Amino acid sequence: MENQSEDILLVKTSETEYKYGFTTDVEQEYAEIGLSEDIVRFISAKKNEPEWMLEWRLKAYQQWLKMAEPDWAKLGFPKIDFQSIIYYAATKKKPKLNSLDEVDPEIRKTWDKLGISAMEQNKLGNVAMDFVMDSESVFTSFKEELNKKGIIFCSISEAIQEYGDLVKQYIGSVVPPRDNFYSALNSAVFSDGSFVYIPKGVRCPMELSTYFRINAENTGQFERTLIIADDDSYVSYLEGCTAPQRDENQLHAAVVELVAHDRAEIKYSTVQNWYPGDENGKGGVYNFVTKRGICQGYKSKISWTQVETGSAITWKYPSCILKGDYSIGEFYSVAVTNNYQQADTGTKMIHIGKNTRSRIVSKGISAGKSQNAYRGLVQIQPNADNSYNFSQCDSMLMGGDCGAHTFPYIEIKNQTGRVEHEASTSKIGEDQLFYCNQRGIGAEEAVHLIVNGFCKEVFKELPMEFAVEAQKLLEITLENSVG
Amino acid sequence: MLEVKNLHARIEEKEILKGLNIKVNKGEVHAIMGPNGTGKSTFASILAGKDGYEITEGEILFEGQEISEMDPAERAHLGMFLAFQYPVEIPGVSTTNFMKAAINEKRKAHGQPPIEAKAFLEMMKAKSKIVELNKEFLTRSINEGFSGGEKKRNEIFQMAMLEPKLCVLDETDSGLDIDALRIVANGVNSLRNSENAFLVITHYQRLLDYIVPDFVHIMYDGKIVKTGDKLLALELEKKGYDWVKSELAQD
């Protein structure tokens, strides 16, 4: 009988290659290596920013200098030398584009390889897209069509120029620069990102999407995304990420802020596939992200869905502050780790308003020698009468060398609050595999089937095309990881 | 179709099968009976290619081909099916998706393109009637929260979908009430034809009232010790396994 034991196939895992590990050969313009007040000024000047923005950055930089790196997460990595990172890299030809034809052919090749090539395809798929490579936003499609409805979807740099008042009002309102070490760093040096404003009563007619890619060597990517949904509006936003394969670690420290006003709904989906490092744990992206949304208004709703397959280290907790009465927060997550990947991810649901509800569904899958932790806080504050949370955290292990951990923190300060927590850990069962095999479903396909079944509750929250992409990524990540 | 010659097998150091012989031709139904712990279910698992057993001697020929070294999926592609004694739950995977994957993997192995959606759905509809399986079962996670009877009906449904040549039923009657037993047995009978064969493993004669065998084998201590027609099952029912044991002791 052919021996398809886990151990043998686990070794094969290393043969699975990262599909997006190419670099794009465009002329780059860099800032000097390292971080100083001058660098902050340089970035701001490069972007021709107004004085208030520079002041804001400098203040954040001063705060960052006083802060220390947090070390509470269940993660192990060498100390980052923040002076060896380049904080700004941009393609030299500054593209001011009116149509797709004007995009640098090298960048278009990148899009082709990423499979996001033709914006025409997106037209069919009804997705408006912004593409951020390293520090600069390259292209935002569908701008005009959205403008007609009063929707603003552009790079944050452009928003600072064109919609300064809106940016000024909201930036840092959900994630203040002083919030944590990495948010302070991001606030000082953020280079680009996306900005979305949905006016009152408008339902955004298409998915808005940003594709982030780190390309240049030794650069950090610090994008900043700000989404505001005014009263009675709705928007669904998708974020995708890749990076080239490099031996050294690359730092990614983004900040995402969401604001939902009365009865507004924001759905934010991420498929994160940063380079995870090789089979020996060399290289890979450090993904240290602060994502937070505030349900400011009555009956507002924010829903985070994330599929995390990449990065050497993932450290993020997309959170909801449920301030408005009857507001709803949701968090759906699939985090997959293989080889030496580490993930410490989860959410915070802060119930402030009355009758607020939140729901957490977290699925962690660990293979190889990876470590996968769920960390979540559910807090019900004194005035949050009749609030309710349901949390479900399931972990799946493949092989005997990986780990899954669950750290739920629950703080209830109101007697009418109700919190339910369910957790499970399972191994892909030999009996499950044999059952599939006996029906003619081979080992590889059986793992896909079982894993996809395990993640189903989360995948169904994703927009259709994204769900398909997520499923494929999961399959690539876990290729050959179990027999 | 199936010929097993002098099969010896063990788990770790414990020898379970001690020289088992059986020959099954197409169009035949064979029943294997015997007391607990004689190796009946082990034999079914080894036929299907489950990991963890070591074959130390003997041969398993399927349509003349030695299959001992094949993995379970390959055997399934050749047309071997095992109805499990304890069907396995796979959360989040519907019977529909499970069957689609199984059929397409088999088709792939035979160099055929994936089945068309319409043909597949029609097939599902037709085959689910055989075991009176409700449509809603097909969209639910496979075996999750199913009753004992529903699980076994689902097994026979899958058997109908995959159209195997050799069907091994491992104590399919265990845990079934009389109605479920009738449905399952009717399902099996409707699938019988001159081109396929059945190997029915059971403790009790009861199932054989419904699925009438051409041959009955009594297994004891890792071997087939007695073979007869359906009357042997009745005799066994009446006299009990002690009868077999004492006969053996006299030899």
XYZ file of C-alpha atoms in Angstrom:
734
model
C 0.000 0.000 0.000
C 1.365 3.395 -0.890
C 2.267 5.197 2.265
C 0.558 8.556 2.210
C 1.290 9.405 5.786
C 1.274 12.980 6.957
C 4.971 13.150 7.686
C 6.078 12.289 4.208
C 3.732 14.726 2.611
C 4.642 17.433 5.054
C 8.138 17.387 3.661
C 6.739 17.924 0.219
C 5.111 21.119 1.419
C 8.332 22.937 0.837
C 8.092 22.330 -2.874
C 5.038 24.489 -3.103
C 6.147 27.747 -4.551
C 4.829 31.200 -3.956
C 3.132 32.087 -7.179
C 3.425 35.846 -6.890
C 7.155 36.057 -6.240
C 8.137 38.175 -9.212
C 9.420 41.740 -9.260
C 8.394 44.447 -11.634
C 11.169 46.225 -13.456
C 10.112 49.844 -13.396
C 12.316 52.729 -12.498
C 11.947 53.473 -8.824
C 12.514 56.576 -6.823
C 13.485 55.989 -3.211
C 13.781 57.976 -0.047
C 17.036 57.632 1.830
C 17.269 54.591 4.024
C 16.120 54.973 7.625
C 13.676 57.172 9.480
C 14.107 60.743 10.708
C 12.119 63.942 10.826
C 13.668 64.806 7.476
C 12.283 61.644 5.942
C 8.811 62.518 7.192
C 9.195 65.972 5.672
C 10.545 64.437 2.461
C 7.532 62.152 2.086
C 5.103 64.963 2.784
C 6.883 67.257 0.331
C 6.977 64.532 -2.341
C 3.263 64.326 -2.054
C 2.870 68.063 -2.073
C 0.826 67.913 1.090
C -0.759 70.850 2.887
C 0.822 72.133 6.063
C -1.729 70.527 8.403
C -0.909 67.088 7.073
C 2.793 67.580 7.622
C 2.138 68.800 11.156
C 0.001 65.738 11.809
C 2.739 63.437 10.547
C 5.440 65.147 12.570
C 3.349 64.918 15.719
C 2.877 61.203 15.093
C 6.602 60.809 14.521
C 7.360 62.485 17.848
C 4.914 60.134 19.561
C 6.434 57.115 17.844
C 9.890 58.053 19.142
C 8.558 57.787 22.685
C 6.890 54.428 22.166
C 8.238 50.910 22.476
C 7.457 47.912 20.328
C 4.761 45.775 21.870
C 5.726 42.217 22.739
C 2.568 40.653 24.126
C 1.601 38.665 21.048
C 2.404 34.982 20.741
C 4.985 35.689 18.070
C 8.717 35.222 17.804
C 10.874 37.255 15.437
C 14.168 39.112 15.565
C 14.079 42.769 16.505
C 13.280 44.998 13.569
C 15.862 47.642 12.714
C 13.669 50.568 11.768
C 16.665 52.444 10.431
C 17.336 49.853 7.751
C 14.015 50.309 6.010
C 13.256 52.571 3.082
C 10.082 54.456 3.870
C 9.241 55.719 0.435
C 9.563 54.157 -3.006
C 7.668 55.210 -6.073
C 7.789 54.645 -9.777
C 9.741 57.481 -11.324
C 7.343 58.367 -14.058
C 4.575 59.883 -12.046
C 1.504 58.555 -13.701
C -1.399 60.897 -13.973
C -3.628 58.588 -15.870
C -6.788 59.047 -17.756
C -7.057 55.627 -19.283
C -5.648 52.193 -18.912
C -3.547 52.560 -22.054
C -1.333 55.066 -20.305
C -0.236 52.698 -17.561
C 3.442 51.761 -17.668
C 3.667 48.499 -19.625
C 5.786 46.937 -16.878
C 3.089 47.644 -14.336
C 0.494 46.258 -16.675
C 2.553 43.102 -16.904
C 2.418 42.943 -13.111
C -1.336 43.145 -13.269
C -1.392 40.365 -15.828
C 0.679 38.138 -13.599
C -1.513 38.906 -10.655
C -4.482 37.956 -12.716
C -6.109 41.318 -12.181
C -4.986 42.591 -15.558
C -7.691 44.115 -17.608
C -9.773 46.765 -16.005
C -12.221 45.814 -18.732
C -12.593 42.523 -16.924
C -13.442 44.429 -13.825
C -16.005 46.354 -15.731
C -17.670 43.031 -16.381
C -17.129 41.982 -12.825
C -18.389 45.341 -11.609
C -15.371 46.060 -9.468
C -13.764 49.456 -9.280
C -10.104 49.130 -8.481
C -7.236 51.107 -7.042
C -3.763 49.635 -7.399
C -1.059 50.554 -4.907
C 2.494 49.469 -5.666
C 4.982 50.188 -2.923
C 4.174 53.713 -1.938
C 2.103 55.084 -4.743
C -1.377 54.584 -5.986
C -1.160 53.840 -9.684
C -4.624 53.723 -11.020
C -8.152 54.128 -9.893
C -10.733 52.897 -12.329
C -14.366 53.847 -12.654
C -13.834 57.189 -10.999
C -16.256 59.057 -13.193
C -19.028 56.603 -12.890
C -18.784 56.747 -9.134
C -18.528 60.534 -9.145
C -21.975 60.760 -10.658
C -23.405 59.285 -7.482
C -21.268 61.528 -5.354
C -19.076 58.607 -4.290
C -15.444 59.439 -3.767
C -12.999 56.591 -4.403
C -9.430 57.696 -4.875
C -5.975 57.374 -3.425
C -5.525 58.933 -0.006
C -2.891 61.275 -1.435
C -5.396 62.610 -3.897
C -8.018 62.882 -1.177
C -5.652 64.984 0.920
C -5.351 67.378 -2.027
C -8.937 67.364 -3.219
C -11.035 66.587 -0.151
C -8.815 67.958 2.596
C -11.698 68.811 4.914
C -13.086 65.280 4.903
C -9.701 63.725 5.450
C -8.861 66.195 8.192
C -12.135 65.486 9.952
C -11.785 61.702 9.953
C -8.142 60.661 9.708
C -6.966 59.352 13.059
C -10.484 59.553 14.496
C -10.808 55.781 14.785
C -7.146 54.808 15.083
C -5.334 57.754 16.657
C -1.591 57.902 15.910
C -0.823 57.250 19.576
C -2.971 54.097 19.578
C -0.011 51.802 19.220
C 3.597 51.666 18.057
C 2.774 50.705 14.493
C -0.135 53.092 14.075
C 2.166 55.924 15.182
C 4.765 54.755 12.663
C 2.185 54.515 9.919
C 0.795 57.979 10.727
C 4.252 59.475 10.359
C 5.260 57.801 7.109
C 2.135 56.496 5.355
C 2.670 56.771 1.665
C -0.574 55.928 0.023
C -3.733 53.949 0.310
C -7.363 54.384 -0.568
C -10.034 56.832 0.412
C -13.739 56.192 0.143
C -16.665 58.440 0.939
C -20.230 57.294 0.351
C -22.728 60.130 0.638
C -26.060 59.985 2.453
C -28.538 57.496 1.122
C -26.262 56.101 -1.570
C -25.779 52.418 -2.095
C -22.456 51.938 -3.837
C -23.349 50.102 -7.052
C -20.129 48.115 -7.325
C -17.480 46.486 -5.174
C -14.606 48.854 -4.511
C -11.258 47.183 -4.555
C -7.635 47.967 -3.852
C -4.765 45.714 -4.746
C -1.642 46.284 -2.684
C 1.748 45.093 -3.774
C 5.197 45.564 -2.322
C 7.744 45.617 -5.135
C 10.915 47.514 -4.305
C 13.641 45.984 -2.177
C 14.030 46.843 1.518
C 10.943 48.957 1.514
C 8.226 49.037 4.030
C 4.695 49.501 2.909
C 2.601 51.750 5.082
C -0.704 52.290 3.459
C -3.580 54.097 5.000
C -7.177 53.467 4.151
C -10.095 55.572 5.257
C -13.693 54.692 4.490
C -16.628 56.816 5.515
C -20.208 55.739 4.990
C -22.637 58.552 5.624
C -26.238 58.009 6.840
C -28.198 55.252 5.096
C -25.384 54.303 2.740
C -23.789 50.991 1.867
C -20.401 49.964 0.554
C -18.521 46.728 0.039
C -14.763 47.064 -0.136
C -12.190 44.440 -1.100
C -8.503 44.425 -0.384
C -5.946 42.085 -1.936
C -2.215 41.868 -1.221
C 0.892 40.266 -2.731
C 4.628 40.788 -2.583
C 7.667 39.489 -4.455
C 9.756 36.699 -3.038
C 12.735 38.093 -1.174
C 15.194 36.704 1.333
C 14.941 39.567 3.756
C 11.819 40.366 5.668
C 9.646 43.181 4.490
C 7.604 45.282 6.848
C 4.001 46.080 6.187
C 2.258 48.269 8.742
C -1.059 49.538 7.484
C -3.853 51.419 9.175
C -7.457 51.055 8.101
C -10.201 53.211 9.561
C -13.911 52.778 8.921
C -16.693 55.105 9.997
C -20.338 54.100 9.667
C -23.009 56.707 10.380
C -26.730 56.158 11.056
C -28.034 52.994 9.399
C -24.948 52.813 7.186
C -23.248 49.523 6.410
C -19.630 48.833 5.536
C -18.486 45.419 4.441
C -14.704 45.105 4.334
C -13.138 41.971 2.867
C -9.457 41.110 2.722
C -7.617 38.343 0.959
C -4.095 38.641 2.261
C -1.397 36.761 0.414
C 1.832 38.545 1.237
C 4.917 36.435 0.646
C 5.080 33.978 3.575
C 8.812 33.196 3.440
C 10.365 29.985 2.190
C 10.091 26.502 3.679
C 12.907 27.279 6.143
C 11.237 30.421 7.384
C 13.563 32.739 5.485
C 12.119 35.994 4.211
C 8.480 36.881 4.097
C 6.399 39.866 5.019
C 5.796 41.057 8.561
C 2.214 42.135 8.472
C 1.486 44.397 11.455
C -1.783 46.052 10.771
C -4.254 48.132 12.729
C -7.780 47.876 11.388
C -10.677 49.384 13.228
C -14.152 50.566 12.455
C -16.582 52.624 14.432
C -20.307 52.126 14.216
C -20.929 55.745 15.017
C -24.572 55.834 14.120
C -27.832 54.272 15.195
C -28.349 50.829 13.592
C -25.075 51.041 11.697
C -23.170 47.924 10.767
C -19.560 47.003 10.079
C -18.553 43.587 8.864
C -14.958 42.414 8.527
C -14.157 39.312 6.525
C -10.571 38.215 6.140
C -8.765 35.315 4.556
C -5.171 35.347 5.723
C -2.932 32.951 3.845
C 0.314 34.866 3.446
C 2.937 36.745 5.484
C 5.698 35.317 7.644
C 3.994 37.010 10.569
C 0.446 38.247 10.730
C -0.495 40.443 13.636
C -3.871 42.048 13.277
C -7.212 42.471 14.959
C -9.859 44.120 12.781
C -12.164 45.583 15.397
C -15.519 47.261 15.837
C -16.466 50.001 18.243
C -20.223 49.688 18.578
C -21.125 53.164 19.695
C -24.492 53.709 18.055
C -27.505 52.043 19.654
C -28.583 48.881 17.831
C -25.338 48.816 15.878
C -23.866 45.523 14.682
C -20.284 44.341 14.368
C -19.161 41.179 12.597
C -15.833 39.442 12.150
C -15.342 36.440 9.910
C -11.840 35.097 9.607
C -9.901 32.278 8.037
C -6.218 32.246 8.927
C -4.012 29.593 7.362
C -0.409 29.043 8.344
C 2.141 26.606 6.949
C 5.918 26.054 7.226
C 7.230 28.618 9.746
C 4.430 31.131 9.427
C 3.041 32.729 12.561
C -0.335 34.344 12.928
C -1.784 36.133 15.930
C -5.092 37.471 14.777
C -8.602 38.057 15.994
C -10.842 40.983 16.772
C -12.166 43.336 19.387
C -15.822 44.040 19.793
C -16.376 47.041 22.038
C -20.046 47.410 22.955
C -20.800 50.971 24.027
C -24.327 51.638 22.711
C -27.497 49.913 23.851
C -28.807 46.795 22.128
C -25.613 46.325 20.193
C -24.756 42.957 18.728
C -21.612 41.306 17.531
C -20.684 38.030 15.953
C -17.245 36.447 15.644
C -16.483 33.409 13.511
C -12.810 32.495 13.407
C -11.314 29.498 11.623
C -7.617 28.799 12.093
C -5.789 26.167 10.065
C -2.215 25.270 10.942
C 0.153 23.036 8.984
C 3.902 22.461 8.877
C 5.712 24.025 11.819
C 3.452 27.029 11.969
C 1.738 28.685 14.905
C -1.754 30.057 14.676
C -3.401 32.043 17.469
C -6.841 33.568 17.815
C -6.946 36.509 20.198
C -10.186 38.322 20.740
C -11.711 40.798 23.143
C -15.413 41.177 23.763
C -16.131 44.122 25.999
C -19.586 45.152 27.132
C -19.461 48.598 28.692
C -21.674 49.803 31.553
C -24.249 51.579 29.371
C -24.514 48.898 26.724
C -27.853 47.464 27.907
C -29.065 44.240 26.273
C -25.951 43.729 24.229
C -25.070 40.378 22.820
C -22.017 38.659 21.425
C -21.590 35.258 19.898
C -18.091 33.942 19.269
C -17.039 30.762 17.598
C -13.366 29.850 17.258
C -12.429 26.645 15.519
C -8.926 25.392 14.875
C -7.761 22.656 12.566
C -4.355 21.047 12.815
C -2.480 19.230 10.079
C 0.422 17.143 11.289
C 2.009 17.122 14.715
C 4.481 20.012 14.524
C 2.101 22.958 14.353
C 0.168 24.757 17.036
C -3.233 26.377 17.497
C -4.049 28.687 20.382
C -7.142 30.555 21.460
C -7.081 33.583 23.744
C -10.555 34.932 24.337
C -10.837 37.947 26.614
C -14.308 38.747 27.865
C -15.169 41.834 29.923
C -18.800 42.364 30.850
C -19.663 45.471 32.816
C -23.412 45.423 32.305
C -25.647 42.773 33.826
C -27.988 42.608 30.866
C -25.123 41.686 28.537
C -24.943 38.236 27.056
C -21.821 36.614 25.655
C -21.575 33.155 24.170
C -18.302 31.542 23.263
C -17.717 28.256 21.488
C -14.337 26.839 20.620
C -13.064 23.626 19.078
C -9.799 22.131 17.937
C -9.665 19.219 15.541
C -7.178 17.332 13.460
C -7.981 16.444 9.908
C -9.083 12.969 10.789
C -7.582 9.900 9.193
C -11.083 8.517 9.106
C -12.279 11.570 7.152
C -9.450 11.172 4.676
C -10.066 7.466 4.290
C -13.762 8.076 3.750
C -12.949 10.511 0.924
C -10.252 8.229 -0.508
C -12.590 5.274 -0.568
C -14.991 7.300 -2.676
C -12.180 7.911 -5.152
C -11.222 11.360 -3.902
C -7.422 11.493 -3.695
C -5.499 12.814 -0.702
C -4.911 16.312 -2.048
C -8.449 16.846 -3.223
C -9.789 15.395 0.020
C -7.848 17.966 2.047
C -9.260 20.781 -0.103
C -12.734 19.453 0.381
C -12.415 19.093 4.140
C -10.690 22.454 4.600
C -13.163 24.283 2.398
C -15.982 22.718 4.358
C -14.343 23.880 7.573
C -14.134 27.458 6.248
C -17.515 27.544 4.574
C -19.154 29.892 7.070
C -16.508 32.507 6.356
C -16.264 32.038 2.591
C -19.942 32.594 2.173
C -19.475 36.110 3.536
C -17.094 36.996 0.712
C -18.244 38.399 -2.625
C -18.434 35.584 -5.178
C -15.242 36.212 -7.200
C -13.277 36.757 -4.039
C -14.545 33.554 -2.499
C -13.245 31.618 -5.489
C -9.862 33.343 -5.247
C -9.720 32.674 -1.511
C -10.471 29.015 -2.024
C -7.664 28.715 -4.570
C -5.205 30.496 -2.304
C -6.054 28.134 0.505
C -5.387 25.206 -1.766
C -2.031 26.635 -2.860
C -1.036 27.352 0.740
C -1.862 23.863 1.904
C -0.656 22.005 -1.167
C 0.907 18.696 -0.136
C 0.495 19.437 3.536
C -1.460 16.329 4.471
C -1.923 12.855 3.095
C -14.333 -10.418 -10.034
C -12.685 -10.717 -6.642
C -10.363 -13.451 -5.632
C -8.643 -13.467 -2.273
C -6.026 -16.148 -1.757
C -4.546 -17.190 1.554
C -4.675 -13.667 2.954
C -2.730 -13.034 6.135
C -2.729 -9.566 7.677
C -1.876 -7.942 10.969
C -2.127 -4.706 12.879
C 1.188 -4.048 14.530
C 2.068 -7.424 16.019
C -1.419 -8.860 16.155
C -2.375 -11.211 13.354
C -6.016 -10.700 12.397
C -6.435 -12.529 9.097
C -4.971 -16.004 9.057
C -5.304 -17.411 5.572
C -8.577 -16.098 4.209
C -9.867 -17.414 0.868
C -12.878 -16.180 -1.027
C -13.930 -15.923 -4.642
C -16.736 -13.674 -5.832
C -17.992 -13.738 -9.419
C -19.978 -10.998 -11.065
C -23.704 -11.231 -10.563
C -23.261 -12.886 -7.165
C -24.156 -11.843 -3.654
C -21.977 -13.215 -0.880
C -22.647 -12.850 2.810
C -19.917 -13.096 5.411
C -21.146 -13.872 8.911
C -19.352 -14.548 12.118
C -19.020 -13.590 15.768
C -17.431 -10.358 16.983
C -13.689 -10.018 16.666
C -13.158 -12.608 13.952
C -11.808 -10.040 11.489
C -14.861 -9.349 9.275
C -14.577 -5.566 9.378
C -10.804 -5.751 9.160
C -11.219 -7.720 5.963
C -13.525 -5.001 4.563
C -11.018 -2.285 5.488
C -8.122 -4.191 3.917
C -10.109 -4.722 0.717
C -10.704 -0.958 0.540
C -7.030 -0.216 1.228
C -7.163 1.432 4.645
C -3.816 2.360 6.201
C -2.495 0.630 9.276
C -2.643 -3.013 8.212
C 0.223 -5.092 6.998
C -0.412 -7.870 4.551
C 2.111 -10.579 5.351
C 1.026 -13.244 2.915
C -1.483 -13.901 0.156
C -3.066 -12.043 -2.718
C -6.052 -9.817 -3.446
C -7.011 -9.981 -7.093
C -9.635 -7.638 -8.479
C -10.578 -8.553 -12.035
C -7.336 -10.458 -12.189
C -5.236 -7.505 -11.035
C -3.281 -7.549 -7.782
C -4.501 -4.527 -5.806
C -2.736 -4.899 -2.434
C -0.339 -2.085 -3.237
C -2.917 0.350 -4.569
C -4.148 3.299 -2.540
C -7.840 3.468 -1.657
C -8.729 6.051 -4.308
C -7.225 3.920 -7.087
C -9.226 0.934 -5.926
C -12.343 3.084 -5.930
C -11.579 4.157 -9.484
C -11.420 0.484 -10.464
C -14.950 0.097 -9.163
C -14.704 -0.919 -5.536
C -17.073 0.548 -2.976
C -17.248 0.193 0.784
C -20.437 1.102 2.624
C -19.071 2.093 6.024
C -20.260 0.671 9.299
C -19.718 4.134 10.801
C -20.067 6.735 8.035
C -17.864 9.762 8.673
C -19.037 13.352 9.168
C -17.405 16.099 7.133
C -18.654 19.485 8.407
C -19.399 22.067 5.736
C -19.258 19.573 2.863
C -22.651 18.726 1.423
C -23.462 15.293 0.059
C -23.920 17.004 -3.298
C -20.407 18.482 -3.319
C -18.956 15.280 -1.964
C -20.514 13.229 -4.726
C -19.532 15.724 -7.387
C -15.911 15.530 -6.263
C -16.030 11.726 -6.131
C -17.577 11.342 -9.581
C -15.254 13.850 -11.190
C -12.145 12.319 -9.638
C -13.199 8.960 -10.973
C -13.888 10.437 -14.395
C -10.512 12.138 -14.346
C -8.832 8.823 -13.544
C -10.547 7.347 -16.588
C -9.597 10.284 -18.805
C -13.099 11.687 -18.982
C -14.120 15.345 -18.618
C -16.040 16.492 -15.494
C -19.704 15.602 -15.443
C -22.076 18.259 -16.751
C -24.134 20.013 -14.116
C -27.476 19.047 -15.601
C -26.626 15.386 -15.976
C -25.301 15.346 -12.446
C -28.416 16.880 -10.949
C -30.671 14.484 -12.824
C -28.600 11.590 -11.611
C -28.812 12.845 -8.036
C -32.556 13.099 -8.315
C -32.986 9.624 -9.754
C -30.618 7.885 -7.354
C -31.916 9.560 -4.227
C -35.299 7.968 -4.923
C -33.777 4.509 -4.647
C -33.290 4.931 -0.908
C -36.123 7.432 -0.383
C -33.658 10.157 0.529
C -35.095 13.649 0.885
C -33.715 16.428 -1.265
C -32.731 18.451 1.802
C -30.252 15.763 2.855
C -28.243 16.331 -0.261
C -27.500 19.938 0.654
C -26.717 19.275 4.308
C -23.202 18.584 5.568
C -22.535 14.952 4.893
C -23.544 12.680 7.796
C -23.548 15.597 10.237
C -26.537 15.249 12.534
C -27.908 12.365 10.461
C -29.697 9.564 12.292
C -28.283 6.048 12.039
C -30.786 5.140 9.359
C -30.136 8.302 7.379
C -26.403 7.654 7.402
C -26.830 4.132 6.037
C -29.307 5.265 3.399
C -26.804 7.912 2.396
C -24.160 5.204 1.991
C -26.381 3.244 -0.367
C -27.222 6.442 -2.216
C -23.505 7.059 -2.785
C -23.133 3.493 -3.947
C -25.887 4.085 -6.473
C -24.219 7.286 -7.677
C -20.789 5.747 -8.163
C -22.049 2.571 -9.858
C -19.286 0.319 -8.524
C -18.559 -3.210 -9.661
C -17.945 -4.630 -6.222
C -19.967 -3.359 -3.281
C -18.804 -4.247 0.197
C -21.407 -3.596 2.881
C -19.838 -3.526 6.322
C -22.549 -4.226 8.894
C -24.903 -1.925 7.096
C -27.756 -3.361 9.146
C -26.315 -2.386 12.521
C -28.314 0.312 14.244
C -31.196 0.152 11.789
C -34.842 -0.141 12.700
C -36.998 -2.436 10.615
C -38.239 0.311 8.266
C -34.766 1.646 7.555
C -33.550 -1.916 7.048
C -36.232 -2.481 4.442
C -35.385 0.752 2.613
C -31.671 -0.010 2.605
C -32.234 -3.583 1.448
C -34.616 -2.482 -1.312
C -31.994 -0.010 -2.429
C -29.347 -2.694 -2.619
C -31.663 -5.100 -4.443
C -32.523 -2.513 -7.063
C -28.815 -2.082 -7.779
C -28.126 -5.766 -8.240
C -27.394 -6.811 -11.788
C -25.447 -9.362 -13.754
C -22.378 -7.145 -13.985
C -21.806 -6.289 -10.329
C -21.302 -8.210 -7.127
C -21.997 -7.714 -3.433
C -20.154 -8.727 -0.320
C -22.450 -8.317 2.662
C -20.887 -8.458 6.098
C -23.344 -8.951 8.917
C -23.882 -10.454 12.344
C -27.491 -11.306 11.831
C -29.521 -13.415 9.491
C -32.224 -10.724 9.504
C -30.645 -8.654 6.726
C -30.401 -11.745 4.543
C -34.188 -12.086 4.564
C -34.177 -8.939 2.473
C -30.922 -9.246 0.570
C -30.929 -12.887 -0.415
C -27.380 -14.189 -0.853
C -26.112 -16.774 -3.296
C -23.410 -17.809 -0.849
C -23.017 -17.579 2.885
C -19.560 -17.765 4.465
C -18.878 -18.180 8.136
C -15.759 -16.470 9.320
C -14.003 -17.427 12.497
C -10.581 -16.531 13.833
C -9.378 -14.806 10.689
C -10.524 -17.413 8.174
C -13.580 -18.597 6.332
C -14.425 -21.870 7.981
C -17.699 -22.830 6.371
C -19.449 -21.968 3.117
C -22.956 -22.777 2.038
C -26.081 -21.294 0.521
C -28.673 -19.096 2.218
C -29.824 -22.026 4.369
C -26.504 -21.923 6.195
C -27.458 -18.515 7.582
C -30.724 -19.910 8.902
C -28.990 -22.860 10.477
C -26.497 -20.553 12.085
C -29.285 -18.372 13.416
C -30.901 -21.392 15.018
C -27.817 -23.075 16.439
C -25.650 -20.052 17.245
C -21.930 -19.571 16.759
C -21.077 -22.120 19.422
C -22.179 -24.723 16.922
C -19.462 -23.597 14.515
C -16.899 -23.476 17.282
C -17.681 -26.982 18.505
C -17.647 -28.367 14.954
C -14.239 -26.841 14.478
C -13.023 -28.295 17.741
C -13.994 -31.758 16.561
C -11.911 -31.465 13.370
